[in-house]
Coordinates of C-alpha atoms and ligand atoms in Angstrom, one line a residue:
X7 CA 3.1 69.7 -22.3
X8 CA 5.8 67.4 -21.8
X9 CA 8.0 69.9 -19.3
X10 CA 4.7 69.4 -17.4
X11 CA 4.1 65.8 -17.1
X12 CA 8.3 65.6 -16.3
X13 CA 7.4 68.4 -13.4
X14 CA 4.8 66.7 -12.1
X15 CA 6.7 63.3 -11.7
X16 CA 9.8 65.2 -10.1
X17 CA 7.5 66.8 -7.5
X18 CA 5.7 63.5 -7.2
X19 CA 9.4 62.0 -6.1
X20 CA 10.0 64.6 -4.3
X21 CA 6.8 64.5 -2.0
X22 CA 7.7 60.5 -1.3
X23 CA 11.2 61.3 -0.6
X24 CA 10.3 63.9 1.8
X25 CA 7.4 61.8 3.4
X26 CA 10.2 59.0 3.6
X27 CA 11.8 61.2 5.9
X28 CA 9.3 61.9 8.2
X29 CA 8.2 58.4 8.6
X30 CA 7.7 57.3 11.7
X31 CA 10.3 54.8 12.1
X32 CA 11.9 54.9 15.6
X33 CA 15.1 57.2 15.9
X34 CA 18.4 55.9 16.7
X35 CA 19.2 56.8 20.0
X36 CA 22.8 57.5 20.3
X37 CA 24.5 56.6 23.3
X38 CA 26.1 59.5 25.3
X39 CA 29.6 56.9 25.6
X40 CA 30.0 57.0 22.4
X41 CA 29.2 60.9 20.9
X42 CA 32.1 61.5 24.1
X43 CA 33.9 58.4 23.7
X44 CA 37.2 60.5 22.6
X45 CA 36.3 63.4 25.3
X46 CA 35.3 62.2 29.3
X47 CA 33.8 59.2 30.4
X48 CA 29.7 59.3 31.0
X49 CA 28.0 57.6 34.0
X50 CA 25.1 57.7 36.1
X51 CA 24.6 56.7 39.9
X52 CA 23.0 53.3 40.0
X53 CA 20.7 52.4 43.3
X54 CA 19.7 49.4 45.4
X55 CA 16.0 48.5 43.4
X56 CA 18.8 48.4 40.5
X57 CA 21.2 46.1 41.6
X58 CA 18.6 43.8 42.4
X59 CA 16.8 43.2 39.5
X60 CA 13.7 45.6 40.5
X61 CA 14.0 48.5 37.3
X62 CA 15.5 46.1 34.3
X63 CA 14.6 49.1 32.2
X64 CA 17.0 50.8 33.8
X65 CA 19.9 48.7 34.0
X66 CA 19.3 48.4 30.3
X67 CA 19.8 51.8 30.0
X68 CA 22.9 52.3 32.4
X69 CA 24.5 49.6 30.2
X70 CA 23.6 50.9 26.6
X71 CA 24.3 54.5 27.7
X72 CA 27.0 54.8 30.4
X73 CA 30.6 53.6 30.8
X74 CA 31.2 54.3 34.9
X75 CA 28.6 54.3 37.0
X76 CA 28.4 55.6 40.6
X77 CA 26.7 54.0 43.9
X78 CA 23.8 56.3 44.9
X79 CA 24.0 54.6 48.4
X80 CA 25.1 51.7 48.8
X81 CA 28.7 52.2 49.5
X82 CA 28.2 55.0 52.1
X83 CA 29.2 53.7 55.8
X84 CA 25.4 54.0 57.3
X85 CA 24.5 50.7 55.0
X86 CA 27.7 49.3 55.3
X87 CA 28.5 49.1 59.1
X88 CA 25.1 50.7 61.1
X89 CA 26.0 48.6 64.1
X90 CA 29.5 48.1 65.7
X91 CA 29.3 44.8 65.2
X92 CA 27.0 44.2 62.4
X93 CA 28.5 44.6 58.5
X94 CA 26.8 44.7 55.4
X95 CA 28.5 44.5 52.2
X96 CA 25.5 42.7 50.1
X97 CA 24.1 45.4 48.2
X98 CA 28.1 46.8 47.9
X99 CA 29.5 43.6 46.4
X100 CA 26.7 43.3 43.9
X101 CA 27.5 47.0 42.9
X102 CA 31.0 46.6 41.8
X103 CA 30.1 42.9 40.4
X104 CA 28.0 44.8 37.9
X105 CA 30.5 47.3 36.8
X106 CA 33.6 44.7 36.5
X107 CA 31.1 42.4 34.4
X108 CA 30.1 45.7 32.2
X109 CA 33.6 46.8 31.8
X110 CA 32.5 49.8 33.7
X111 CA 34.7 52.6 35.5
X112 CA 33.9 52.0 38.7
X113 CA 33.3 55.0 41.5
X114 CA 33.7 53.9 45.4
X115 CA 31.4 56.5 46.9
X116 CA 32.3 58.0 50.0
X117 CA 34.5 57.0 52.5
X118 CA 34.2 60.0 54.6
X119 CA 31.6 62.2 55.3
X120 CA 29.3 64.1 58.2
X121 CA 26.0 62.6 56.6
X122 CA 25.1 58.9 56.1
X123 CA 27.7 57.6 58.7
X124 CA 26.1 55.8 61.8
X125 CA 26.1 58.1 65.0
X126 CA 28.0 54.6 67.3
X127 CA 31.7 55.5 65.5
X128 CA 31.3 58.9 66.8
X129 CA 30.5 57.8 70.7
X130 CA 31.7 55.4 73.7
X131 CA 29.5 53.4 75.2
X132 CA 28.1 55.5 77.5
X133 CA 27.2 58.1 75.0
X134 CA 30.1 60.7 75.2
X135 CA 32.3 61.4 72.4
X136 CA 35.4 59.5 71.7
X137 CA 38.5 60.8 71.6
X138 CA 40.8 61.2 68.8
X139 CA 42.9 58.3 69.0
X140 CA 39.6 55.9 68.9
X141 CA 38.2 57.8 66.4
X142 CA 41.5 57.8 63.9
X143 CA 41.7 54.1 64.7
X144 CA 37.8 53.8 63.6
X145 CA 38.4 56.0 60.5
X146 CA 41.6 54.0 59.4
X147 CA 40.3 50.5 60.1
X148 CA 36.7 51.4 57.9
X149 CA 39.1 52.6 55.2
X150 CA 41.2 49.8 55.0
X151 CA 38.1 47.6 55.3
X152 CA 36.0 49.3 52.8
X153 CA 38.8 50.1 50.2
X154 CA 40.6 47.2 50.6
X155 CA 37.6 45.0 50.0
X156 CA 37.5 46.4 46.4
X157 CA 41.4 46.9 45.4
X158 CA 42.1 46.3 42.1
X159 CA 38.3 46.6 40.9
X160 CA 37.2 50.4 42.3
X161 CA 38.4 52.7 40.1
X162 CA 38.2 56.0 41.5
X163 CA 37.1 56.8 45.3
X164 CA 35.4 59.7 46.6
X165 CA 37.5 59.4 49.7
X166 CA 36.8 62.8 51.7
X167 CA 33.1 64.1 50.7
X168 CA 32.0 68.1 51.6
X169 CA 34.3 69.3 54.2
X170 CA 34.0 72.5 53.4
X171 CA 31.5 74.7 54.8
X172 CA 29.3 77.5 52.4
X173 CA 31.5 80.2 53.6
X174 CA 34.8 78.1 52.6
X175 CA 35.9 77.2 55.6
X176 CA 36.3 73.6 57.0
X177 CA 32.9 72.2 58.5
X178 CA 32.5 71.4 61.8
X179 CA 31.7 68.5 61.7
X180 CA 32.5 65.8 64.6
X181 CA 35.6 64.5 62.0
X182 CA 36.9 67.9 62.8
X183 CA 35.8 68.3 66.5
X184 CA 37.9 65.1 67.6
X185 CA 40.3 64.8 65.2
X186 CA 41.1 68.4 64.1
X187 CA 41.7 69.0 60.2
X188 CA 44.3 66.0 59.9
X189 CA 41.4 63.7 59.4
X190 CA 41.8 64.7 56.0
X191 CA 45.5 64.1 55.2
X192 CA 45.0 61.2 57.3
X193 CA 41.9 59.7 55.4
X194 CA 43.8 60.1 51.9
X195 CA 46.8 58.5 53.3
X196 CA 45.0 55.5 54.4
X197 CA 42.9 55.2 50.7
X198 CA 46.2 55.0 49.3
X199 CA 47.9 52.7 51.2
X200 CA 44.3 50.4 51.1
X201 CA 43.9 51.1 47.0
X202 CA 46.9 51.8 45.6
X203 CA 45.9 51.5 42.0
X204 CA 42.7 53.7 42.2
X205 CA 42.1 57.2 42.2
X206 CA 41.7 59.4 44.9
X207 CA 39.0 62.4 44.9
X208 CA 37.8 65.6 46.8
X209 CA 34.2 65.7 46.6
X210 CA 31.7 68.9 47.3
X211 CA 28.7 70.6 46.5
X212 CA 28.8 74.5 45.0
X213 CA 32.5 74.5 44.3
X214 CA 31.7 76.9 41.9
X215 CA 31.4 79.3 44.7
X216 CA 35.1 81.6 44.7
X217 CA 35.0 81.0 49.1
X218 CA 34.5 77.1 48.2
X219 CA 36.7 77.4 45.3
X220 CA 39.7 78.9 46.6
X221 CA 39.5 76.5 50.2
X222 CA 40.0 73.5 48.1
X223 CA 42.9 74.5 45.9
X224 CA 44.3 75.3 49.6
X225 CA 43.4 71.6 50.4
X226 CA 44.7 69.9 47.4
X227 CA 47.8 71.9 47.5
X228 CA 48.2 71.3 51.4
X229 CA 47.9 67.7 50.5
X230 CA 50.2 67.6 47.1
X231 CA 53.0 69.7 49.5
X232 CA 53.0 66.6 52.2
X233 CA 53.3 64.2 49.0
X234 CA 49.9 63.1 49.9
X235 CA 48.2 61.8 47.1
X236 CA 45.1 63.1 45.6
X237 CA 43.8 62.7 41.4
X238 CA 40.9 64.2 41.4
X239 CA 38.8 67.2 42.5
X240 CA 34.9 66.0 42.0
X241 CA 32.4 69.1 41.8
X242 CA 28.9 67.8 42.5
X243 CA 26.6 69.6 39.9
X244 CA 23.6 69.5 42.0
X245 CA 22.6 73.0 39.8
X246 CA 19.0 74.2 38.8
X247 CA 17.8 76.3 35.9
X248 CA 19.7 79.6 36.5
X249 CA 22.1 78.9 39.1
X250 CA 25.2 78.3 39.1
X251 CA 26.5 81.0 36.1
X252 CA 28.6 79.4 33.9
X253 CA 31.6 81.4 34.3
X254 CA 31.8 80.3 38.0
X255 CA 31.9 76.8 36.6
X256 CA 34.5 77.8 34.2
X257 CA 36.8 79.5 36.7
X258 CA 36.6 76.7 38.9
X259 CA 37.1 74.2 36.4
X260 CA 41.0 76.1 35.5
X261 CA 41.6 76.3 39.1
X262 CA 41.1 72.7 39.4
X263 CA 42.9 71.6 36.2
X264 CA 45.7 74.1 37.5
X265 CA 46.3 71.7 40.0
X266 CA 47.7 69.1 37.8
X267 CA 44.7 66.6 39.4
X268 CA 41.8 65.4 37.5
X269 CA 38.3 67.5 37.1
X270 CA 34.9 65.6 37.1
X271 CA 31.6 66.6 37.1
X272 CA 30.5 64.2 39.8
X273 CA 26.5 64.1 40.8
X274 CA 25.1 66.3 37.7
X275 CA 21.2 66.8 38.1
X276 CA 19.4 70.0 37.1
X277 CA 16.3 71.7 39.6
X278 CA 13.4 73.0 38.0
X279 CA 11.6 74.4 41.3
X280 CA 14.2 75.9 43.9
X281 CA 13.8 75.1 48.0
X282 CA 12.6 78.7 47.7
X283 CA 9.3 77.4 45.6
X284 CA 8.4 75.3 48.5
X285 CA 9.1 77.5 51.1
X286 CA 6.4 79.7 49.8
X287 CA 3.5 80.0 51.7
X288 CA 1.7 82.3 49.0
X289 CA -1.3 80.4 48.0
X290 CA -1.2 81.1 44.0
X291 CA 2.4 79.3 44.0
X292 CA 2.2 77.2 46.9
X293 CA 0.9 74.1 44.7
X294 CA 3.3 71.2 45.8
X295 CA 3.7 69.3 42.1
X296 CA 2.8 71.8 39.4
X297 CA 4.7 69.6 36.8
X298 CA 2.8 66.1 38.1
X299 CA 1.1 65.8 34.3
X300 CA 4.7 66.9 32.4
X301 CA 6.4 70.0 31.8
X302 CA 5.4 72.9 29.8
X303 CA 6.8 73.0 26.6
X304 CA 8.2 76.5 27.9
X305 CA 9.4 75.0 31.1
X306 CA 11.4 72.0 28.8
X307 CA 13.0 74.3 26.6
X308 CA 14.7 76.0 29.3
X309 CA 15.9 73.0 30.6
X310 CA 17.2 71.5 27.1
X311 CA 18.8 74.8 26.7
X312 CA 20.4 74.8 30.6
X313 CA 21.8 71.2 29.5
X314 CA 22.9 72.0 25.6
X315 CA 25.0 75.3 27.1
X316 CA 26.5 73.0 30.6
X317 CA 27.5 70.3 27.8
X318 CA 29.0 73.2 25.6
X319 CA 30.7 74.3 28.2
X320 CA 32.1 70.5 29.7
X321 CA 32.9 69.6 25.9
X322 CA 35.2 72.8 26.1
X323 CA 36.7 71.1 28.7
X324 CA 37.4 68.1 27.3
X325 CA 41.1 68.0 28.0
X326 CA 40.6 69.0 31.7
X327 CA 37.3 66.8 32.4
X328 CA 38.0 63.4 32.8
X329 CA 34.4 61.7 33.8
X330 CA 30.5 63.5 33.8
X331 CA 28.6 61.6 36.1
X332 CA 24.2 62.0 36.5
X333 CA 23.1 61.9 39.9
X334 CA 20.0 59.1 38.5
X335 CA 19.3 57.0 36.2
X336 CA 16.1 58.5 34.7
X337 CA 13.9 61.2 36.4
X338 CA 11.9 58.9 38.3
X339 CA 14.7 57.6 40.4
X340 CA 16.2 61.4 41.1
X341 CA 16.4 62.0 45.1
X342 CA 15.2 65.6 43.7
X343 CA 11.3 63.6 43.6
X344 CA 11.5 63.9 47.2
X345 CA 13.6 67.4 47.9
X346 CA 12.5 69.2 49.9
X347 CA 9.0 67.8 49.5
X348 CA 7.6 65.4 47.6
X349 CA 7.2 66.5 43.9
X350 CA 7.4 64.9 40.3
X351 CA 11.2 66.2 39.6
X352 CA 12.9 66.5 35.6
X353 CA 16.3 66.7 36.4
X354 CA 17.9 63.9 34.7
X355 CA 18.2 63.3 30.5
X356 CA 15.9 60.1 30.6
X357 CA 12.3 60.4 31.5
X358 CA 10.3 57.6 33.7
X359 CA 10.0 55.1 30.6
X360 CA 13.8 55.4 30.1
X361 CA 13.5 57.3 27.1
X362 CA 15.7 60.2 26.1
X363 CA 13.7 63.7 27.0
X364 CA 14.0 66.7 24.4
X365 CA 17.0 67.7 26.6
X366 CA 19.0 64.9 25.3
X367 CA 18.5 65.0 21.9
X368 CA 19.2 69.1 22.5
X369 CA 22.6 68.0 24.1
X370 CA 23.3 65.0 20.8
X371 CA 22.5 67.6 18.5
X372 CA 24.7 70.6 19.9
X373 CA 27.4 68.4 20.6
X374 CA 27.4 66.7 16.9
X375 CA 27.6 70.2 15.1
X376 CA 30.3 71.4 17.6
X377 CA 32.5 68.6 16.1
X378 CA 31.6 68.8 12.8
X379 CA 32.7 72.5 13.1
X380 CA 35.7 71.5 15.2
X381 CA 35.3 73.5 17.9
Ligands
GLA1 C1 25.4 64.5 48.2 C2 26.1 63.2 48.3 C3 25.4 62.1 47.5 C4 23.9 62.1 47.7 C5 23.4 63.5 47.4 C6 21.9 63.5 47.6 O1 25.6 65.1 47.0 O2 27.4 63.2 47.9 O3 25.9 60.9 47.9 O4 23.6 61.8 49.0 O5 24.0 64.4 48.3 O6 21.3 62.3 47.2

């Protein structure tokens, strides 16, 4: 009788302690500075509606979970300079005002690049192209203008961004039209002499790719035997559910490290619907947002598992890596809501309230047990 009464009261405790720990008190979210504090730094690009005020929700975030932070465009020389005589370093000041006052690692994001550079630096006045003494001069004096500007408080600049082409040879851009391939030496040269104290990256898309791959170690080294400095090799991570395969990443990532320069994972965002999707005229997967009401719980379990094996793989890394940076905030601010067509995109580890998606806690949880195992 009495071994009863005693079972029944143990089981009794036992039910409250285990109802205690479902109870529906908020989690803890974790920040993702801290669980890599001792392994890369963490950041997210930040945009304009952020700098001024417009998503506080966000901000919060970026500050609570993020120790650099990136500027999605507001440091790219469109915004900047669109008129010869017309410059416009608002939205840029208040950028790196926000990561000095947040102790942040601050990115300087491009300073050279074929997209988002106003059409004027590349013509006369009468519409033909310069030539390669005007454009040097225009190249130089926007480097020493925009770098200069932020000495001392821009950490790391992207200073040449995708000058490579899919098949891993330079692009052909009009940087390479008028001034031939030296605008690159000549571009690093001038970041260092403008920002001696900060960093100095290669920036591309698909560098997994061996073509891409094997053209930049031919670029850094081309650079490193002129004593032109370079730190850093930044490989986007624009990347979707299946695509790139690891092992590229991997490969690239020892190339890289080979190098004796820096590896980051620069503009990390993960596709769930391919270009391909869209292009699909086929009327039974033609629909433009099939995720508008939220993903499939089969849909967001290959994406936490996408993100728990890429943060495997980077925590691997950890002595190569030096900084993972998310293209975004939280999915709502993605680009990828607009690419190629308007859609409601997933890509990022925060959803549209700011709150951490099952992909995040998949990526805390992996990571943890990795280091309690020591791996
Ligand atoms: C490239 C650029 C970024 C950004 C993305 C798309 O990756 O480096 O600045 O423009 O494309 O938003």
């Amino acid at each position: 009788m009495q071994k009863i009464t005693l079972y029944t009261i143990l089981g009794g405790f036992l039910i409250i302690a285990f109802s205690g720990c479902q109870s529906n008190a908020p989690k803890k979210i974790p920040s993702l500075k801290n669980l890599f504090k001792n392994d890369f730094k963490v950041g997210a690009a930040i945009n304009e509606r952020q700098l001024y005020g417009k998503e506080p929700g966000a901000v919060k975030l970026v500050q609570k979970q993020f120790n650099t932070i990136s500027p999605e465009n507001v440091l790219k020389w469109a915004p900047i300079n669109p008129k010869p005589d017309s410059l416009n370093f608002g939205p840029a000041d208040r950028y790196v005002k926000f990561g000095v006052k947040n102790h942040m690692w601050i990115i300087g994001h491009n300073l050279v690049w074929h997209k988002q550079v106003p059409q004027w630096i590349f013509q006369n006045k009468d519409g033909s192209l310069v030539d390669r003494q005007t454009l040097i001069k225009r190249m130089q004096q926007h480097i020493y203008r925009e770098a200069g500007r932020y000495k001392g408080k821009i950490d790391g600049w992207d200073v040449v961004n995708e000058a490579i082409n899919d098949k891993g040879k330079l692009r052909q851009s009009k940087w390479l039209k008028i001034i031939g391939k030296k605008y690159i030496p000549m571009a690093f040269k001038a970041a260092a002499k403008a920002a001696p104290k900060a960093e100095l990256y290669y920036n591309d898309y698909d560098l997994y790719k061996p073509a891409k791959r094997k053209r930049v170690v031919q670029l850094v080294r081309n650079l490193q035997k002129k004593g032109i400095r370079i730190d850093g090799i930044g490989m986007q991570g624009h990347w979707s559910l299946k695509k790139p395969d690891l092992k590229q990443v991997q490969k690239s990532i020892n190339a890289f490290s080979k190098l004796g320069v820096k590896v980051m994972i620069s503009e990390l965002d993960i596709k769930i619907l391919n270009p391909g999707y869209f292009a699909n005229k086929d009327s039974t997967t033609n629909n433009p947002d099939p995720y508008k009401n939220g993903l499939p719980d089969s849909v967001q379990t290959q994406l936490t598992n996408r993100y728990v094996s890429i943060f495997k793989l980077l925590y691997k890394n950890r002595n190569k890596i030096s900084r993972v940076t998310f293209w975004g905030v939280n999915n709502g601010d993605s680009w990828l809501n607009y690419r190629p067509k308007k859609h409601t995109a997933y890509p990022l580890l925060f959803n549209r309230k700011n709150q951490p998606t099952p992909a995040f806690w998949g990526v805390v949880h992996a990571i943890k047990k990795m280091k309690r195992q020591n791996k």
